[in-house]
Short mmCIF file of C-alpha atoms in Angstrom, two decimals:
data_model
loop_
_atom_site.label_atom_id
_atom_site.label_comp_id
_atom_site.label_asym_id
_atom_site.label_seq_id
_atom_site.Cartn_x
_atom_site.Cartn_y
_atom_site.Cartn_z
CA MET R 18 52.50 -0.52 57.91
CA LYS R 19 49.57 -3.44 57.73
CA LYS R 20 46.29 -1.58 57.30
CA HIS R 21 44.38 -4.36 59.05
CA LYS R 22 45.81 -3.63 63.02
CA THR R 23 45.82 -5.93 65.73
CA TRP R 24 44.99 -5.08 69.26
CA SER R 25 48.80 -4.81 70.50
CA TYR R 26 49.45 -2.03 67.52
CA LEU R 27 45.68 -0.27 68.26
CA GLY R 28 47.35 -0.02 72.56
CA CYS R 29 50.82 1.71 71.10
CA MET R 30 48.51 4.15 69.47
CA ILE R 31 46.36 4.69 72.11
CA LEU R 32 49.80 5.03 74.72
CA VAL R 33 51.27 7.99 71.84
CA ALA R 34 48.45 9.41 72.34
CA ALA R 35 47.66 9.76 76.37
CA LEU R 36 44.05 8.91 76.07
CA PHE R 37 43.66 5.02 76.94
CA LEU R 38 46.31 4.33 78.44
CA SER R 39 44.72 1.75 80.57
CA ALA R 40 44.03 -0.18 77.27
CA CYS R 41 47.83 -1.05 76.76
CA SER R 42 47.39 -4.67 77.48
CA GLY R 43 49.88 -6.40 74.89
CA GLN R 44 47.09 -9.00 74.03
CA LYS R 45 46.51 -9.78 70.31
CA ILE R 46 43.03 -10.70 68.97
CA ALA R 47 43.54 -14.70 68.62
CA ASP R 48 46.39 -15.54 70.73
CA THR R 49 44.24 -17.62 73.49
CA SER R 50 42.11 -20.49 73.02
CA ALA R 51 39.95 -18.10 75.38
CA SER R 52 39.20 -15.70 72.89
CA LYS R 53 37.10 -18.25 71.15
CA HIS R 54 34.44 -17.58 73.76
CA LYS R 55 34.27 -13.80 73.72
CA LEU R 56 32.07 -11.93 71.18
CA LYS R 57 34.09 -10.46 68.83
CA VAL R 58 33.19 -6.68 67.97
CA GLY R 59 34.20 -4.29 65.08
CA ILE R 60 34.01 -1.06 64.72
CA VAL R 61 34.07 1.82 61.96
CA LEU R 62 35.05 4.62 63.13
CA SER R 63 33.88 8.16 61.79
CA ASP R 64 35.60 10.24 59.27
CA ILE R 65 38.12 11.42 61.36
CA GLY R 66 38.90 8.21 63.47
CA LEU R 67 40.49 8.41 66.48
CA GLY R 68 42.51 11.44 68.52
CA ASP R 69 39.39 13.74 67.48
CA GLN R 70 39.53 13.96 71.36
CA SER R 71 35.10 14.06 70.84
CA PHE R 72 33.60 10.92 69.16
CA SER R 73 35.29 8.15 68.37
CA ASP R 74 37.39 8.66 71.18
CA GLY R 75 34.64 8.11 73.44
CA ALA R 76 33.52 4.69 71.75
CA PHE R 77 36.78 3.75 72.63
CA LYS R 78 36.13 4.02 76.37
CA GLY R 79 33.35 2.16 76.02
CA LEU R 80 35.01 -0.90 73.92
CA ILE R 81 38.01 -0.81 76.01
CA LYS R 82 36.20 -1.42 79.39
CA ALA R 83 34.26 -4.41 77.91
CA ARG R 84 37.57 -5.83 76.50
CA ASP R 85 39.22 -5.16 80.31
CA GLU R 86 36.39 -6.59 82.01
CA GLY R 87 37.03 -9.83 80.22
CA ASP R 88 33.56 -9.42 78.18
CA ILE R 89 34.57 -8.93 74.12
CA LEU R 90 37.45 -8.86 71.86
CA PHE R 91 37.61 -5.82 69.29
CA ASP R 92 39.16 -4.14 66.07
CA TYR R 93 38.86 -1.47 64.58
CA LYS R 94 39.11 0.27 60.92
CA GLU R 95 39.67 4.01 59.95
CA ILE R 96 38.44 5.30 56.48
CA ALA R 97 42.51 6.71 56.12
CA ASP R 98 43.77 2.45 56.10
CA THR R 99 40.68 1.16 54.55
CA GLY R 100 39.97 3.84 51.81
CA THR R 101 35.83 3.65 52.26
CA TYR R 102 33.59 2.65 54.79
CA ASP R 103 32.70 -0.24 52.61
CA VAL R 104 35.72 -1.82 52.73
CA GLY R 105 36.21 -1.41 56.16
CA PHE R 106 32.73 -2.96 57.20
CA GLU R 107 33.34 -6.05 54.72
CA GLN R 108 37.28 -6.38 56.37
CA LEU R 109 35.19 -6.74 59.40
CA VAL R 110 32.58 -9.12 57.70
CA ASN R 111 35.21 -11.06 56.80
CA GLU R 112 37.29 -11.68 59.85
CA GLY R 113 34.69 -12.80 61.82
CA SER R 114 33.07 -10.42 63.97
CA ASP R 115 30.17 -11.02 65.76
CA ILE R 116 28.45 -7.67 66.11
CA ILE R 117 29.51 -4.69 63.57
CA ILE R 118 28.97 -1.37 64.56
CA GLY R 119 28.91 2.00 62.62
CA LEU R 120 29.92 5.28 64.14
CA GLY R 121 28.33 7.99 63.29
CA TYR R 122 25.19 9.05 60.44
CA SER R 123 28.04 9.58 57.96
CA VAL R 124 28.28 5.39 57.59
CA LYS R 125 25.18 4.58 57.24
CA GLU R 126 24.99 4.39 53.59
CA SER R 127 27.60 1.59 54.16
CA LEU R 128 26.88 -0.30 56.43
CA GLU R 129 23.71 -0.91 55.43
CA ALA R 130 24.60 -2.10 51.81
CA THR R 131 26.60 -4.48 53.44
CA ALA R 132 24.03 -5.59 56.37
CA LYS R 133 22.28 -6.27 52.76
CA LYS R 134 24.79 -8.62 51.70
CA HIS R 135 25.02 -10.57 55.36
CA PRO R 136 21.85 -10.51 57.02
CA ASP R 137 22.75 -13.33 59.16
CA ARG R 138 25.23 -10.74 61.02
CA GLN R 139 24.32 -8.01 63.77
CA PHE R 140 25.05 -4.75 62.86
CA LEU R 141 25.02 -1.27 65.26
CA LEU R 142 24.27 1.46 63.98
CA ILE R 143 25.28 5.23 65.73
CA ASP R 144 23.75 8.42 65.84
CA GLU R 145 21.46 6.92 62.89
CA LYS R 146 18.78 4.84 63.05
CA SER R 147 17.76 2.03 60.15
CA GLU R 148 14.61 -0.48 58.93
CA LEU R 149 16.80 -2.99 58.09
CA ALA R 150 16.34 -6.17 60.62
CA ASN R 151 19.63 -6.86 61.77
CA VAL R 152 20.75 -3.47 62.39
CA ALA R 153 19.82 -1.52 65.86
CA SER R 154 20.97 1.49 66.74
CA ILE R 155 21.87 3.78 69.24
CA THR R 156 20.54 7.53 69.08
CA PHE R 157 20.82 10.20 71.78
CA LYS R 158 18.57 13.04 72.73
CA GLU R 159 21.41 15.84 71.99
CA GLU R 160 18.75 18.84 72.28
CA GLU R 161 18.65 18.32 75.90
CA GLY R 162 22.10 18.59 76.84
CA SER R 163 22.41 21.07 74.86
CA PHE R 164 19.73 22.77 76.23
CA LEU R 165 21.91 22.88 79.62
CA ALA R 166 24.54 24.24 77.80
CA GLY R 167 22.87 26.87 75.92
CA ALA R 168 21.18 27.69 79.84
CA LEU R 169 24.47 27.83 81.15
CA ALA R 170 25.90 29.99 78.80
CA ALA R 171 22.90 32.34 78.49
CA MET R 172 24.76 32.77 82.83
CA ALA R 173 27.82 33.35 81.47
CA SER R 174 27.46 35.83 78.54
CA LYS R 175 27.69 39.15 79.54
CA SER R 176 26.90 40.54 76.31
CA GLY R 177 23.99 38.55 75.67
CA HIS R 178 25.09 37.33 72.28
CA LEU R 179 26.44 33.80 71.73
CA GLY R 180 28.04 31.75 69.30
CA PHE R 181 27.64 28.05 67.70
CA ILE R 182 29.94 26.44 65.47
CA GLY R 183 28.94 23.17 63.52
CA GLY R 184 30.69 20.57 61.25
CA VAL R 185 29.17 19.45 58.30
CA GLU R 186 25.29 20.68 58.63
CA SER R 187 22.55 18.12 59.32
CA SER R 188 19.34 17.47 60.93
CA LEU R 189 21.55 15.83 63.91
CA LEU R 190 24.03 18.95 64.59
CA HIS R 191 20.37 21.43 63.91
CA LYS R 192 19.64 19.46 67.28
CA PHE R 193 22.38 20.47 69.22
CA GLN R 194 21.98 23.74 67.45
CA ILE R 195 18.31 24.03 68.66
CA GLY R 196 18.37 22.96 71.82
CA TYR R 197 21.26 25.35 72.91
CA GLU R 198 19.04 28.75 71.78
CA GLN R 199 15.98 27.11 73.57
CA GLY R 200 18.22 26.77 76.60
CA ALA R 201 19.53 30.30 76.62
CA ARG R 202 16.37 31.62 75.48
CA ALA R 203 15.22 30.02 78.85
CA ILE R 204 17.26 32.24 80.63
CA ASN R 205 17.37 35.70 78.87
CA PRO R 206 14.14 35.54 75.49
CA ASN R 207 17.16 38.69 74.09
CA THR R 208 19.64 36.00 73.89
CA SER R 209 20.76 36.47 70.56
CA PHE R 210 23.30 33.88 68.17
CA SER R 211 25.94 33.54 65.55
CA VAL R 212 25.94 30.40 63.69
CA ASN R 213 28.80 28.96 61.28
CA TYR R 214 28.39 25.03 59.92
CA THR R 215 32.07 25.49 58.82
CA GLY R 216 31.74 22.08 56.57
CA ASP R 217 34.52 19.87 57.93
CA PHE R 218 34.77 17.98 61.35
CA GLY R 219 38.70 18.03 60.60
CA LYS R 220 39.94 21.53 60.70
CA ALA R 221 40.87 23.61 63.20
CA GLU R 222 41.81 26.32 61.82
CA LEU R 223 38.17 26.74 60.02
CA GLY R 224 36.74 26.29 63.94
CA ALA R 225 40.00 29.36 65.08
CA THR R 226 38.06 31.57 62.17
CA ALA R 227 34.20 31.23 63.04
CA ALA R 228 34.92 31.68 66.39
CA ARG R 229 37.37 34.74 65.75
CA GLU R 230 34.26 36.23 63.53
CA MET R 231 31.62 35.71 65.71
CA ILE R 232 33.92 37.17 68.93
CA THR R 233 35.02 39.92 66.76
CA ARG R 234 32.85 40.77 64.42
CA ASP R 235 28.89 39.63 66.88
CA ASN R 236 30.51 40.40 70.19
CA ALA R 237 29.61 36.99 71.01
CA ASP R 238 30.99 35.81 74.80
CA VAL R 239 30.47 31.82 74.68
CA ILE R 240 30.92 29.84 71.74
CA TYR R 241 29.08 26.00 71.28
CA THR R 242 31.27 24.26 69.27
CA VAL R 243 29.85 21.14 68.01
CA ALA R 244 31.88 20.34 65.08
CA GLY R 245 34.78 17.57 66.53
CA LEU R 246 38.56 18.29 65.43
CA THR R 247 37.60 22.05 64.07
CA GLY R 248 35.61 22.95 67.00
CA VAL R 249 38.55 22.61 68.89
CA GLY R 250 40.03 25.41 67.11
CA GLY R 251 36.80 27.26 67.95
CA LEU R 252 37.50 26.10 72.08
CA GLN R 253 41.34 27.49 71.80
CA GLU R 254 40.31 30.90 69.81
CA ALA R 255 37.86 31.97 72.32
CA GLN R 256 40.44 31.11 74.94
CA LYS R 257 42.67 33.51 72.86
CA GLN R 258 40.43 36.05 72.66
CA GLY R 259 39.65 35.55 76.44
CA LYS R 260 36.17 34.42 76.13
CA TYR R 261 34.48 31.67 77.23
CA SER R 262 33.86 28.21 75.22
CA ILE R 263 31.32 25.16 75.44
CA GLY R 264 32.98 21.89 74.13
CA VAL R 265 31.16 18.89 73.36
CA ASP R 266 31.20 14.81 73.59
CA SER R 267 33.70 14.24 75.62
CA ASP R 268 34.98 16.91 78.84
CA GLN R 269 36.88 19.46 76.56
CA PHE R 270 38.43 21.20 79.33
CA PHE R 271 41.56 20.57 79.45
CA LEU R 272 42.04 21.66 75.50
CA ALA R 273 41.22 25.19 76.83
CA GLU R 274 41.28 25.54 80.11
CA LYS R 275 41.08 28.97 80.41
CA SER R 276 37.77 28.85 78.35
CA VAL R 277 35.97 26.41 78.49
CA ILE R 278 33.20 26.86 81.49
CA ALA R 279 31.70 23.15 80.61
CA SER R 280 31.38 20.04 77.77
CA MET R 281 28.15 18.45 76.52
CA VAL R 282 29.04 15.24 76.78
CA LYS R 283 26.97 12.51 74.81
CA ASN R 284 28.09 9.22 76.76
CA ILE R 285 28.84 7.08 73.88
CA ASP R 286 31.20 5.13 75.72
CA VAL R 287 28.27 4.54 78.31
CA ALA R 288 25.79 3.44 75.72
CA ILE R 289 27.99 0.80 73.44
CA TYR R 290 28.94 -1.01 76.88
CA ASN R 291 25.33 -0.94 78.27
CA ALA R 292 24.49 -2.28 74.65
CA LEU R 293 26.91 -4.71 74.67
CA GLN R 294 26.19 -6.08 77.83
CA THR R 295 22.38 -6.23 77.07
CA TYR R 296 23.13 -8.13 74.14
CA MET R 297 25.65 -10.80 75.61
CA LYS R 298 22.80 -11.05 78.40
CA SER R 299 19.74 -11.50 75.86
CA ASN R 300 21.04 -14.50 74.30
CA ALA R 301 23.13 -12.47 71.58
CA SER R 302 20.47 -9.90 70.76
CA PHE R 303 19.13 -6.63 70.91
CA PRO R 304 15.51 -6.67 72.89
CA GLU R 305 15.19 -2.60 71.75
CA LYS R 306 15.99 -2.42 68.15
CA ASP R 307 16.43 1.15 68.91
CA MET R 308 17.77 2.18 71.43
CA VAL R 309 17.80 6.45 72.69
CA PHE R 310 19.41 7.63 75.76
CA GLY R 311 18.75 10.44 76.96
CA LEU R 312 19.11 12.92 80.63
CA GLN R 313 17.28 10.40 82.10
CA ASP R 314 19.26 7.48 81.54
CA GLY R 315 22.37 9.02 81.52
CA GLY R 316 23.33 9.31 77.65
CA VAL R 317 23.62 13.48 77.68
CA GLY R 318 24.51 16.21 80.02
CA LEU R 319 26.70 18.19 81.08
CA THR R 320 30.10 18.07 82.60
CA GLN R 321 31.43 20.06 85.71
CA ILE R 322 31.27 23.54 85.70
CA HIS R 323 34.43 25.07 85.14
CA LEU R 324 36.20 28.57 85.96
CA LEU R 325 32.72 29.43 86.71
CA GLU R 326 31.18 30.17 90.29
CA LEU R 327 27.27 30.11 89.47
CA THR R 328 24.96 31.53 92.75
CA LYS R 329 22.97 29.11 94.60
CA GLU R 330 20.00 30.94 92.21
CA GLN R 331 21.35 30.12 89.04
CA GLN R 332 22.42 26.66 90.43
CA ALA R 333 19.08 25.69 90.91
CA GLN R 334 17.52 27.22 88.51
CA LEU R 335 19.44 24.66 86.38
CA GLU R 336 18.51 22.04 87.88
CA GLU R 337 14.76 22.63 88.16
CA LEU R 338 15.14 22.87 83.86
CA GLN R 339 17.30 19.88 84.29
CA GLN R 340 14.09 18.29 86.10
CA LYS R 341 11.94 19.16 84.05
CA LEU R 342 13.24 18.34 81.00
CA ILE R 343 13.38 14.76 82.29
CA SER R 344 9.94 14.68 83.07
CA GLY R 345 8.81 16.38 79.67
CA GLU R 346 7.63 19.27 81.26
CA ILE R 347 9.81 21.34 78.79
CA LYS R 348 9.49 20.00 75.30
CA ILE R 349 12.29 20.66 72.97
CA ASN R 350 10.60 22.15 69.53
CA ILE R 351 12.85 20.23 66.84
CA PRO R 352 10.86 21.00 63.13
CA ASN R 353 10.27 18.02 60.86
CA SER R 354 11.67 15.48 64.03
#
């Protein structure tokens, strides 16, 4: 298999994954003369890559939508094929991408190194910011959506003890954790927590072990996972143990349908799609260098609630909390932010 993947190969992968069936068009990136007039977008994925059932897959939904509407062509690189982020970014530059996207804070160093060597090329960094003039960014108010997730968890909990499973500990994941904790305590000030940063986003067994310990040792009865495939292991272990859980980034209900009561979505597909539309309508530029998406603009939020039937009072309370977050009446305290 060649390391450089054309769109037809991407379509096959997505078909096998049964995740993006609508993307399969059989088109190749440079087969038509019309393609020369379309914006060419390249993306370097986060560590796990396609099939993470979370962040990378969400990003692809946004690119697929823009592609299907006839606005862009795109290619992608996975670290499993390139070996390093640096190689992936350089390949996309050499292949003539107009915009090069780096997905996730862990790619920042490599993206900036490439951007410095190619100041005439536009880069877009997801989940981090950069001071470089040719690097725009998309970040999210994860703490806002996580606040609502925490409030819901506290409503669902009978023990008053909640769990949080993270991947690699970072300031970004702290935003999820802090929002979750503050949201839960807005409902029940006496809520207690078990927190485990597993150190990995790609090992389901680590998430399963963390969830099992929280449930059996600490009596946690709702667990929020922010850990990619590691988190999927936590969701599925919570299901085995007969406990509730909350997914992240995309609607993860289908992964554990007897456990997942909701997911805190970061609408990366919406953010990337909107950013590309703005770029094309603004003479190939980003009017706003650092774009931030929160509850107010649909960047984050909760999916529909599953398995639980909230009372009218609880539903009204969740809606009130959301409005107070949007208005700024509720402020989430994130140290060193």
